[in-house]
Coordinates of C-alpha atoms in Angstrom, one line a residue:
Chain B
M17 CA 2.3 -8.3 -12.4
T18 CA 4.3 -11.1 -11.0
A19 CA 5.3 -10.2 -7.4
H20 CA 6.8 -12.9 -5.2
R21 CA 7.1 -13.1 -1.5
E22 CA 10.3 -14.8 -0.5
K23 CA 12.8 -15.1 2.4
C24 CA 16.0 -13.9 0.6
T25 CA 19.5 -14.7 1.8
I26 CA 21.9 -11.8 2.0
L27 CA 24.9 -12.2 -0.3
E28 CA 26.5 -8.9 0.5
N29 CA 25.8 -5.8 2.6
K30 CA 28.5 -3.3 1.9
K31 CA 29.1 0.3 2.9
I32 CA 29.7 2.4 -0.2
A33 CA 29.5 5.9 1.1
P34 CA 28.9 7.6 4.5
G35 CA 25.5 6.2 5.7
H36 CA 24.9 4.4 2.3
F37 CA 25.0 0.6 1.7
V38 CA 24.5 -1.8 -1.1
L39 CA 22.6 -4.9 -0.2
R40 CA 22.7 -7.8 -2.6
M41 CA 20.2 -10.7 -2.1
C42 CA 19.6 -14.0 -3.7
S43 CA 16.3 -14.6 -5.4
P44 CA 16.2 -15.9 -9.0
R45 CA 12.4 -15.3 -9.2
I46 CA 12.4 -11.7 -8.0
S47 CA 15.6 -10.9 -10.0
K48 CA 14.4 -12.3 -13.3
A49 CA 11.1 -10.4 -13.1
A50 CA 12.7 -7.0 -12.0
R51 CA 12.5 -4.1 -14.4
P52 CA 14.2 -0.7 -13.9
G53 CA 12.2 1.6 -11.7
Q54 CA 10.4 -1.2 -9.9
F55 CA 11.0 -1.8 -6.3
V56 CA 11.0 -4.4 -3.5
Q57 CA 9.5 -4.2 0.0
V58 CA 12.0 -5.4 2.6
L59 CA 11.1 -6.4 6.2
C60 CA 14.0 -5.0 8.2
S61 CA 13.3 -7.0 11.3
D62 CA 11.4 -10.1 12.6
S63 CA 9.8 -8.0 15.3
F64 CA 6.8 -5.6 15.1
D65 CA 8.9 -2.5 15.6
P66 CA 9.4 -1.3 13.0
L67 CA 6.2 -2.8 11.7
L68 CA 6.1 -2.0 8.0
P69 CA 8.4 -3.1 5.2
R70 CA 10.6 -0.5 3.6
P71 CA 10.5 0.1 -0.2
F72 CA 13.7 0.2 -2.2
S73 CA 14.3 0.5 -5.9
F74 CA 16.5 -2.0 -7.7
L75 CA 20.1 -1.0 -8.3
T76 CA 20.9 -4.2 -10.2
A77 CA 19.2 -7.4 -11.1
T78 CA 20.7 -10.5 -12.7
T79 CA 19.2 -13.9 -13.3
K80 CA 20.1 -14.9 -9.8
D81 CA 20.4 -12.0 -7.5
F82 CA 19.4 -8.3 -7.1
S83 CA 20.7 -5.4 -5.2
I84 CA 19.4 -2.3 -3.6
L85 CA 21.2 0.9 -2.5
Y86 CA 19.9 2.4 0.7
Q87 CA 20.6 5.3 3.0
V88 CA 20.4 4.8 6.8
V89 CA 17.7 7.3 7.8
G90 CA 15.6 5.6 10.5
K91 CA 15.0 2.6 12.6
G92 CA 14.4 0.2 9.7
T93 CA 17.4 1.1 7.6
H94 CA 19.5 1.2 10.8
L95 CA 18.6 -2.5 11.4
L96 CA 19.2 -3.3 7.8
A97 CA 22.7 -1.9 8.0
Q98 CA 23.5 -4.4 10.7
A99 CA 22.4 -7.4 8.7
Q100 CA 25.1 -9.8 7.8
K101 CA 25.9 -12.0 4.8
G102 CA 24.0 -15.2 5.3
D103 CA 21.1 -13.6 7.1
A104 CA 17.7 -13.9 5.4
L105 CA 15.0 -11.2 5.1
W106 CA 11.4 -11.3 3.9
V107 CA 11.1 -9.5 0.5
V108 CA 8.1 -8.9 -1.7
G109 CA 8.7 -7.9 -5.3
P110 CA 9.1 -6.8 -7.9
L111 CA 6.5 -4.1 -7.3
G112 CA 5.3 -1.0 -9.2
N113 CA 5.3 -0.2 -12.9
G114 CA 8.9 0.8 -13.6
F115 CA 10.2 3.1 -16.3
A116 CA 8.7 2.7 -19.7
T117 CA 11.2 0.7 -21.7
Y118 CA 8.8 -0.4 -24.3
F119 CA 10.6 1.1 -27.3
S120 CA 10.2 1.1 -30.9
L121 CA 13.7 1.5 -32.3
R122 CA 13.6 2.0 -36.1
G123 CA 10.1 0.5 -36.0
A124 CA 11.1 -2.7 -34.2
P125 CA 9.2 -3.4 -31.0
V126 CA 11.5 -4.3 -28.1
S127 CA 11.2 -5.1 -24.4
K128 CA 8.1 -5.7 -22.4
R129 CA 5.2 -3.5 -22.0
P130 CA 5.2 -1.9 -18.6
G131 CA 2.6 -2.8 -16.0
P132 CA -0.6 -0.9 -15.2
S133 CA 0.4 2.8 -15.3
L134 CA -0.1 6.2 -16.8
L135 CA 2.8 5.5 -19.1
R136 CA 2.5 4.9 -22.8
P137 CA 5.0 3.1 -24.9
I138 CA 7.8 5.3 -26.2
A139 CA 8.4 5.7 -29.9
V140 CA 12.1 6.2 -30.4
R141 CA 13.6 7.6 -33.6
G142 CA 17.1 8.1 -34.9
N143 CA 19.5 9.9 -32.6
M144 CA 17.6 10.0 -29.4
I145 CA 19.3 11.1 -26.3
F146 CA 18.2 9.5 -23.0
V147 CA 18.8 12.0 -20.2
L148 CA 19.0 10.5 -16.7
I149 CA 18.7 12.9 -13.8
G150 CA 19.4 11.6 -10.4
G151 CA 19.6 13.2 -7.0
G152 CA 21.0 11.5 -3.8
V153 CA 19.6 8.2 -3.0
G154 CA 17.3 8.5 -6.1
I155 CA 20.2 7.6 -8.3
P156 CA 20.1 3.7 -8.0
P157 CA 17.0 3.0 -10.2
L158 CA 18.6 5.2 -13.0
Y159 CA 21.7 3.0 -12.9
H160 CA 19.5 0.0 -13.3
L161 CA 17.8 1.7 -16.2
A162 CA 21.1 2.6 -17.9
Q163 CA 22.3 -1.0 -17.6
H164 CA 19.0 -2.1 -19.2
F165 CA 19.3 0.4 -22.1
L166 CA 22.7 -1.1 -23.0
K167 CA 21.2 -4.6 -23.1
L168 CA 18.3 -3.7 -25.3
K169 CA 18.2 -5.1 -28.9
P170 CA 18.7 -3.2 -31.0
R171 CA 21.1 -1.7 -28.6
I172 CA 21.1 1.9 -27.3
N173 CA 24.7 3.1 -27.4
P174 CA 26.3 4.6 -24.4
E175 CA 26.8 7.8 -26.5
N176 CA 23.1 8.2 -26.6
I177 CA 22.8 8.3 -22.8
Q178 CA 23.6 11.4 -20.8
V179 CA 23.6 11.3 -17.0
F180 CA 23.3 14.1 -14.5
L181 CA 23.9 13.4 -10.9
G182 CA 23.5 15.6 -7.9
A183 CA 24.3 15.3 -4.2
R184 CA 24.8 17.5 -1.1
T185 CA 28.6 16.8 -1.2
Q186 CA 31.2 14.7 -3.1
S187 CA 31.2 11.7 -0.7
L188 CA 27.5 11.3 -1.3
L189 CA 27.6 11.2 -5.1
L190 CA 26.4 7.7 -5.8
C191 CA 27.2 5.5 -8.7
E192 CA 29.2 8.0 -10.6
K193 CA 32.0 5.6 -11.3
D194 CA 29.5 2.8 -12.2
F195 CA 27.9 4.9 -14.9
K196 CA 31.4 5.8 -16.3
K197 CA 32.3 2.1 -16.4
L198 CA 29.4 1.6 -18.7
G199 CA 31.0 4.2 -21.0
I200 CA 28.2 6.7 -20.3
K201 CA 28.8 10.5 -20.0
V202 CA 28.3 11.7 -16.5
E203 CA 28.1 15.3 -15.3
V204 CA 27.8 16.1 -11.6
A205 CA 26.7 18.9 -9.3
T206 CA 27.1 19.2 -5.6
E207 CA 25.4 21.7 -3.4
D208 CA 28.6 22.6 -1.6
G209 CA 30.7 22.6 -4.8
S210 CA 33.1 19.9 -3.5
K211 CA 32.8 18.1 -6.9
G212 CA 31.6 19.2 -10.3
A213 CA 29.4 22.3 -10.6
K214 CA 28.2 24.0 -7.5
G215 CA 24.5 24.0 -7.0
Y216 CA 21.6 21.9 -8.1
V217 CA 21.8 19.2 -10.8
T218 CA 18.6 20.5 -12.3
K219 CA 20.3 23.7 -13.4
M220 CA 22.8 21.7 -15.3
A221 CA 20.2 19.5 -16.8
E222 CA 18.3 22.5 -18.0
D223 CA 21.3 24.0 -19.7
F224 CA 21.7 20.7 -21.6
V225 CA 18.0 20.4 -22.6
R226 CA 17.7 24.0 -23.7
H227 CA 20.0 23.5 -26.7
K228 CA 18.5 20.3 -27.9
D229 CA 15.5 19.5 -30.1
P230 CA 13.0 18.3 -27.5
R231 CA 11.7 15.6 -29.9
T232 CA 15.1 13.9 -29.6
L233 CA 15.1 13.8 -25.8
R234 CA 13.7 11.4 -23.3
V235 CA 14.2 12.4 -19.7
Y236 CA 14.1 10.0 -16.7
A237 CA 14.5 11.4 -13.2
C238 CA 14.5 10.1 -9.6
G239 CA 15.4 12.0 -6.5
P240 CA 14.0 14.3 -3.8
T241 CA 10.5 15.7 -4.5
S242 CA 11.8 19.2 -4.8
M243 CA 14.2 18.0 -7.5
L244 CA 11.4 16.1 -9.4
K245 CA 9.3 19.2 -9.2
A246 CA 12.1 21.2 -10.8
V247 CA 12.6 18.6 -13.5
S248 CA 8.9 18.6 -14.2
L249 CA 9.0 22.4 -14.7
I250 CA 11.9 22.0 -17.1
S251 CA 10.2 19.3 -19.1
E252 CA 7.1 21.5 -19.4
K253 CA 9.0 24.5 -20.4
Y254 CA 10.9 22.7 -23.2
G255 CA 8.2 20.2 -24.1
V256 CA 10.3 17.1 -23.3
R257 CA 8.8 13.7 -22.5
T258 CA 9.8 13.0 -18.9
E259 CA 9.3 10.2 -16.5
V260 CA 9.8 10.7 -12.8
S261 CA 10.0 8.1 -10.1
V262 CA 8.4 9.4 -6.9
E263 CA 9.0 8.5 -3.3
V264 CA 6.1 8.7 -0.9
P265 CA 5.3 7.1 2.5
M266 CA 4.1 3.6 1.8
A267 CA 2.6 0.8 3.9
C268 CA 1.8 -2.4 1.9
G269 CA 3.4 -1.6 -1.5
F270 CA 1.0 -3.6 -3.6
G271 CA -2.2 -1.6 -3.7
A272 CA -4.1 -2.8 -0.7
C273 CA -3.9 0.1 1.8
L274 CA -4.3 3.1 -0.5
G275 CA -1.7 4.9 1.7
C276 CA 0.8 6.1 -0.9
A277 CA -1.5 8.6 -2.7
I278 CA -0.1 11.1 -5.2
R279 CA -2.2 13.7 -6.8
V280 CA -2.5 13.3 -10.6
K281 CA -4.6 14.9 -13.3
E282 CA -8.0 13.4 -14.0
K283 CA -10.7 14.6 -16.4
R284 CA -13.6 13.0 -14.5
T285 CA -15.3 15.2 -12.0
K286 CA -18.0 14.9 -9.4
M287 CA -15.9 13.1 -6.8
R288 CA -16.9 13.6 -3.3
G289 CA -14.0 14.2 -0.9
K290 CA -11.9 16.9 0.6
K291 CA -10.8 19.8 -1.6
G292 CA -13.4 19.2 -4.2
G293 CA -12.5 16.8 -6.9
K294 CA -12.1 18.8 -10.1
N295 CA -9.7 17.4 -12.5
H296 CA -7.6 15.4 -10.1
R297 CA -7.6 12.1 -8.3
F298 CA -5.2 10.2 -6.1
A299 CA -3.1 7.6 -7.8
M300 CA -1.3 4.9 -5.8
A301 CA 2.5 5.3 -6.1
C302 CA 2.9 1.6 -5.5
T303 CA 0.8 0.2 -8.3
E304 CA 0.2 3.0 -10.8
G305 CA 3.7 4.3 -10.0
P306 CA 6.3 4.8 -8.7
V307 CA 7.0 6.1 -12.2
F308 CA 4.7 8.8 -13.6
L309 CA 4.8 11.0 -16.6
A310 CA 6.0 14.3 -15.2
D311 CA 3.0 16.2 -16.7
Q312 CA 0.5 13.9 -15.0
I313 CA 1.5 14.8 -11.5
L314 CA 0.0 17.8 -9.7
W315 CA 2.7 18.9 -7.3
D316 CA 1.6 20.5 -4.1
Chain Z
M5 CA -7.9 -35.5 12.9
G6 CA -10.6 -33.4 11.2
L7 CA -10.9 -30.0 12.9
D8 CA -14.1 -28.2 13.2
L9 CA -13.3 -24.6 12.5
T10 CA -16.8 -23.5 11.4
A11 CA -18.4 -20.4 12.8
R12 CA -21.8 -18.9 12.2
I13 CA -22.4 -15.1 11.8
G14 CA -26.0 -14.3 11.3
N15 CA -27.2 -16.7 8.5
V16 CA -23.7 -17.1 7.1
K17 CA -21.8 -20.2 7.8
L18 CA -18.0 -19.6 7.7
K19 CA -15.8 -22.6 7.0
N20 CA -13.1 -21.1 9.2
P21 CA -13.0 -18.0 11.5
V22 CA -10.3 -16.0 9.7
L23 CA -11.6 -13.1 7.7
V24 CA -9.8 -10.1 6.3
A25 CA -10.7 -6.6 7.6
S26 CA -12.2 -3.8 5.7
G27 CA -9.8 -1.4 4.1
T28 CA -6.8 -3.7 4.4
F29 CA -7.6 -6.1 1.6
G30 CA -7.9 -3.8 -1.4
H31 CA -10.4 -5.2 -3.8
G32 CA -9.1 -8.7 -3.2
K33 CA -7.2 -9.1 -6.4
E34 CA -4.1 -7.5 -4.9
F35 CA -3.6 -10.7 -2.8
E36 CA -4.3 -13.5 -5.3
K37 CA -0.6 -13.8 -6.1
F38 CA 0.3 -14.4 -2.4
F39 CA -2.2 -17.0 -1.3
D40 CA -5.3 -19.0 -2.4
L41 CA -8.1 -16.6 -1.5
K42 CA -10.6 -19.6 -1.5
K43 CA -9.1 -20.6 1.8
L44 CA -10.3 -17.5 3.7
G45 CA -13.2 -17.7 6.1
G46 CA -14.6 -14.6 4.5
I47 CA -13.8 -11.1 3.1
V48 CA -14.9 -7.7 4.3
T49 CA -14.5 -5.3 1.5
K50 CA -13.1 -1.8 1.5
T51 CA -15.9 0.5 2.6
I52 CA -18.2 1.6 -0.1
T53 CA -20.2 4.9 -0.2
I54 CA -23.0 6.0 -2.4
K55 CA -20.8 8.3 -4.4
P56 CA -17.2 7.9 -5.4
R57 CA -14.7 9.4 -3.0
L58 CA -11.3 10.7 -3.8
G59 CA -10.0 10.1 -0.3
N60 CA -7.7 12.4 1.7
P61 CA -4.7 14.2 0.3
P62 CA -1.3 12.8 1.2
V63 CA 0.4 12.3 3.6
R64 CA -2.1 9.5 4.4
I65 CA 0.0 7.1 6.5
V66 CA 2.8 7.2 9.1
E67 CA 4.4 4.4 11.1
T68 CA 4.4 4.6 14.9
P69 CA 5.9 2.2 17.4
S70 CA 4.4 -1.3 16.6
G71 CA 1.6 0.4 14.7
M72 CA 0.6 2.9 12.1
L73 CA -1.7 5.8 11.6
N74 CA -3.8 6.0 8.5
A75 CA -6.1 8.6 7.1
I76 CA -7.1 7.3 3.7
G77 CA -10.5 9.0 3.9
L78 CA -12.6 6.2 2.4
Q79 CA -11.2 6.4 -1.1
N80 CA -13.6 4.2 -3.1
P81 CA -15.2 4.1 -6.5
G82 CA -18.8 4.5 -5.2
V83 CA -21.5 1.8 -5.1
E84 CA -22.2 1.8 -8.8
K85 CA -18.7 1.2 -9.9
F86 CA -18.2 -1.2 -7.1
I87 CA -21.0 -3.3 -8.4
S88 CA -19.8 -3.2 -12.0
D89 CA -16.1 -3.4 -11.6
K90 CA -15.2 -5.0 -8.2
L91 CA -18.0 -7.2 -7.1
P92 CA -17.7 -9.7 -10.0
Y93 CA -14.2 -10.6 -8.9
F94 CA -15.3 -11.1 -5.2
R95 CA -18.1 -13.3 -6.4
K96 CA -15.7 -15.6 -8.2
I97 CA -13.6 -16.2 -5.2
G98 CA -16.3 -18.3 -3.6
V99 CA -16.0 -17.3 0.0
P100 CA -18.6 -15.3 2.1
I101 CA -18.4 -11.6 1.1
F102 CA -19.4 -8.9 3.5
V103 CA -19.6 -5.5 1.9
S104 CA -18.5 -2.7 4.2
V105 CA -20.9 0.2 3.7
M106 CA -20.9 3.8 5.0
G107 CA -23.0 6.9 4.8
Y108 CA -23.1 10.3 6.2
S109 CA -26.7 9.9 7.2
V110 CA -29.1 7.1 7.9
E111 CA -30.6 7.8 4.4
E112 CA -27.2 7.4 2.7
F113 CA -26.6 4.2 4.5
E114 CA -30.0 3.0 3.3
N115 CA -29.3 4.0 -0.3
V116 CA -26.0 2.1 -0.5
V117 CA -27.6 -1.0 0.9
K118 CA -30.6 -0.6 -1.4
S119 CA -28.3 -0.6 -4.5
L120 CA -26.4 -3.7 -3.2
E121 CA -29.6 -5.6 -2.3
K122 CA -30.3 -6.0 -6.1
E123 CA -27.0 -7.8 -6.5
G124 CA -26.3 -11.5 -5.9
G125 CA -23.1 -12.8 -4.4
I126 CA -23.2 -10.7 -1.3
D127 CA -23.6 -12.5 2.0
G128 CA -23.9 -9.6 4.3
Y129 CA -23.0 -6.0 5.2
E130 CA -20.6 -4.6 7.7
L131 CA -21.9 -1.2 8.7
N132 CA -18.9 1.1 9.1
L133 CA -20.1 3.3 11.9
S134 CA -16.7 4.2 13.0
C135 CA -14.4 5.6 10.2
P136 CA -12.2 8.1 12.0
N137 CA -10.9 9.9 8.9
V138 CA -13.8 11.6 7.4
A139 CA -15.6 14.8 8.3
Y140 CA -19.1 14.2 9.7
G141 CA -20.1 17.8 9.1
G142 CA -20.0 18.7 12.7
A143 CA -22.2 15.7 13.5
K144 CA -21.0 12.9 15.8
M145 CA -19.5 9.7 14.5
F146 CA -22.3 7.1 14.6
A147 CA -20.2 4.7 16.8
H148 CA -19.9 7.4 19.4
D149 CA -23.6 7.5 20.3
D150 CA -25.8 4.5 21.1
T151 CA -28.9 6.3 19.8
L152 CA -27.2 6.9 16.4
I153 CA -26.1 3.3 16.3
S154 CA -29.6 2.0 16.8
Q155 CA -31.0 4.4 14.3
V156 CA -28.7 3.2 11.5
V157 CA -28.9 -0.5 12.4
S158 CA -32.6 -0.6 12.7
A159 CA -33.1 1.3 9.4
I160 CA -30.8 -1.1 7.5
R161 CA -32.4 -4.1 9.3
K162 CA -35.7 -3.1 7.6
K163 CA -34.0 -3.1 4.2
T164 CA -32.2 -6.5 4.2
K165 CA -32.5 -10.1 5.3
R166 CA -28.8 -10.5 4.7
T167 CA -26.4 -10.8 7.7
L168 CA -25.8 -7.4 9.3
I169 CA -22.6 -6.7 11.2
A170 CA -22.1 -3.4 13.1
K171 CA -18.5 -2.3 13.2
L172 CA -17.8 -0.4 16.4
G173 CA -15.2 2.2 17.2
P174 CA -13.1 2.1 20.3
D175 CA -13.1 5.8 21.2
V176 CA -16.0 5.4 23.7
S177 CA -16.2 5.1 27.4
D178 CA -18.6 2.1 27.4
I179 CA -18.1 -0.2 24.4
G180 CA -20.5 -2.7 25.9
R181 CA -23.4 -0.2 25.7
M182 CA -22.6 0.5 22.0
A183 CA -22.6 -3.2 21.2
L184 CA -25.9 -3.7 23.1
A185 CA -27.5 -0.9 21.1
A186 CA -26.5 -2.6 17.9
E187 CA -27.8 -5.9 19.0
K188 CA -31.1 -4.5 20.2
A189 CA -31.6 -2.7 16.9
G190 CA -31.2 -6.0 15.0
A191 CA -27.6 -6.5 14.2
D192 CA -26.7 -10.2 13.6
A193 CA -23.2 -9.5 14.9
V194 CA -20.8 -6.8 16.0
S195 CA -17.2 -6.4 14.9
L196 CA -14.7 -4.5 16.9
I197 CA -12.5 -2.6 17.1
N198 CA -12.0 0.0 14.4
T199 CA -8.8 2.1 14.7
F200 CA -8.2 4.6 17.5
I201 CA -8.2 8.3 16.6
A202 CA -4.6 9.3 17.0
M203 CA -2.0 11.8 15.9
A204 CA 1.6 12.2 15.1
I205 CA 3.5 15.5 15.0
D206 CA 6.6 16.4 13.0
V207 CA 8.6 18.2 15.6
K208 CA 10.7 20.2 13.1
T209 CA 7.8 21.7 11.2
R210 CA 5.4 21.4 14.2
K211 CA 2.7 20.3 11.8
P212 CA 0.7 17.1 12.1
V213 CA 2.4 14.4 9.9
L214 CA -0.9 13.5 8.3
A215 CA -2.7 15.9 6.0
N216 CA -5.9 15.0 7.8
K217 CA -4.2 16.0 11.1
T218 CA -5.5 12.9 12.8
G219 CA -5.6 9.3 11.7
G220 CA -6.6 5.8 12.8
L221 CA -4.1 3.9 14.9
S222 CA -3.8 0.2 14.1
G223 CA -1.4 -2.7 14.5
P224 CA -0.1 -4.8 17.4
C225 CA 0.1 -1.8 19.7
I226 CA -3.7 -1.7 20.0
R227 CA -4.2 -5.4 20.5
P228 CA -4.4 -5.6 24.3
I229 CA -7.1 -2.9 24.3
A230 CA -9.0 -4.7 21.6
V231 CA -8.8 -7.9 23.6
R232 CA -10.2 -6.1 26.7
M233 CA -13.0 -4.6 24.7
I234 CA -14.0 -7.9 23.1
W235 CA -14.0 -9.5 26.5
E236 CA -16.3 -6.7 27.8
V237 CA -18.6 -6.9 24.8
C238 CA -18.9 -10.7 24.9
K239 CA -20.3 -10.4 28.4
K240 CA -22.9 -8.0 27.3
V241 CA -24.3 -9.3 24.0
K242 CA -25.6 -12.7 22.8
V243 CA -24.9 -12.1 19.1
P244 CA -21.5 -13.3 17.7
V245 CA -18.6 -10.9 18.1
M246 CA -15.9 -10.5 15.4
G247 CA -12.6 -9.6 16.9
I248 CA -10.3 -7.1 15.2
G249 CA -7.3 -5.2 16.4
G250 CA -3.6 -5.8 15.7
I251 CA -3.8 -9.6 15.1
M252 CA -0.4 -10.6 13.7
N253 CA -0.3 -14.3 14.3
A254 CA -2.2 -17.3 15.6
H255 CA -1.3 -16.6 19.2
D256 CA -3.0 -13.2 19.0
A257 CA -6.0 -14.7 17.3
L258 CA -6.4 -17.2 20.1
E259 CA -6.5 -14.5 22.7
F260 CA -9.5 -13.0 20.9
F261 CA -11.3 -16.4 20.7
I262 CA -10.6 -17.1 24.4
A263 CA -12.0 -13.7 25.2
G264 CA -15.2 -14.7 23.3
A265 CA -14.8 -13.7 19.7
S266 CA -16.5 -16.1 17.2
A267 CA -14.4 -15.0 14.3
I268 CA -11.5 -12.6 13.7
Q269 CA -10.5 -10.2 11.0
V270 CA -6.9 -9.7 10.0
G271 CA -6.0 -6.1 9.0
T272 CA -2.7 -4.3 9.3
A273 CA -0.8 -7.6 9.4
S274 CA -1.5 -8.1 5.7
F275 CA 0.5 -5.0 4.9
M276 CA 3.7 -6.4 6.4
N277 CA 2.9 -9.9 5.3
P278 CA 0.3 -10.4 2.6
A279 CA 0.1 -14.1 3.4
A280 CA -0.6 -13.4 7.1
P281 CA -4.3 -14.5 7.1
M282 CA -3.2 -18.0 5.9
E283 CA -0.4 -18.3 8.3
I284 CA -2.7 -17.3 11.2
L285 CA -5.3 -19.9 10.0
E286 CA -2.6 -22.6 9.9
G287 CA -1.3 -21.6 13.3
I288 CA -4.7 -21.9 14.8
C289 CA -5.0 -25.5 13.4
D290 CA -1.5 -26.3 14.7
F291 CA -2.5 -25.1 18.2
M292 CA -5.8 -27.2 18.1
R293 CA -3.9 -30.3 17.0
K294 CA -1.3 -29.9 19.7
E295 CA -3.9 -29.2 22.4
K296 CA -6.1 -32.0 21.1
I297 CA -9.0 -29.6 20.5
K298 CA -11.4 -30.8 17.9
S299 CA -13.7 -27.8 17.6
L300 CA -13.0 -24.1 17.7
K301 CA -16.2 -23.8 19.8
E302 CA -14.3 -25.3 22.7
I303 CA -12.0 -22.3 22.7
I304 CA -14.5 -19.5 22.1
G305 CA -15.2 -17.7 25.4
S306 CA -13.2 -20.3 27.4
I307 CA -11.5 -17.6 29.4
K308 CA -10.9 -18.6 33.1
E309 CA -11.6 -15.7 35.4

């Protein structure tokens, strides 16, 4: 893993929806190394309050710059929203494993093998459909993934990608237009029914998955934990290979503090610790994740 | 001007006084991409127990004003796996390695050390007497009782000639007495402070934020208390004191040296800046050059009262 620590200059910090901003920063080293589903740790202030950096998935990454899409939720992101073009912030990244984009299209190996993770390379045959399910501020890494898919050689066509987006309300539906600009089919659901179907995006995704041959589907999801849990149930029910990107409280972001634990399946036993130790262990979301195979996670 | 930054802890000579604290440096490898690990004064490993430990369920960490709570629960691969999988990497770095060890009983402490005694490339042990995040089965935390401290330290003293550091916890009324107990029982040094037992509550759910309910408070918010405790302990004991507690930069480190610490350990700072230990070391050198101080020993314990 090639993570860099760098003071990055802000190129743009633009409000794109109520309480949501896109921050674009300059760093050829971090940008070039970034893969979809990976993240950066951003120090939102020079003081010690807030103390810890904040993790954000990539929204885009070029050879020169990268962007993140964040929601203002607390002290750190509030400070971030006030940062101006030309300011510089400490960034560490890219971190984490990212989505598995190690494909074999018609037998030809493409793209790089993901970092240390529970993921295995994907074998892709014929008319695969890549189903991207995003909720709220979990949508950005899926947009990065879609961009990446279209750049792969041999290419994955936009027709082979299906996106489902969910949000509380219309104004918070992120990246819908951006996906459409890539020529990708997008279906949306809002909890209040202000746009698209009323209800949860997972319902819509299930209706889609139900009628397909599971062997032709690959699902990628990022969003609130409740949504990921629902997606995992769907993937289990229909037997679809599914990767989910989780969000958990994190301190260091590179495997030192062991703070961002997530319960995953494990065959080894005889571990001493709370709640026994049978068939589970705690994986670190920052190094083994944030992307996990849905069937690996033991949801609480 | 050549600066003398050396320090001696037990029979280990440190080329500089900046170490990294247990549980904040992973297994070392995580930091190699951020700075040259050879430049460290030494490394204190993540605490190792006799058997592997899963650690606590999430949520394990929460940020608090100028600090954080953690309740990792000593997740570690156990002493056997540590020796086979982790120790070879530490050995290769070429700086003094102190293995942090912990047991639930004097016997468990002894067994961990016994296994490690057979292995080369270990310079000493830091006895973790003060992990706040594990259940002691109704028993007291070792660091909370001077009799327990002397029992563990004297038992381990009999098992090893390697440097022995006792890590003390701050949740006691008389830290000096605890340090004295460790010294009398044969510790070559004491390190302090571990984290404070603390708590955060989610006001909406009215539940503790951490699954373990309580966690250890670390970061710059605890530093002034750490400085006071080191100052107190340095008056009581003759063995070297390693200062720990919210050290974020060279200025903070210097406070600890002036209070009497012979060396320091950088912990939480590494989470916000993985290169913090190096920046702290460089800052100490800058200060010494500016103040025309040739040897670190001129600073240690130089507090004017």
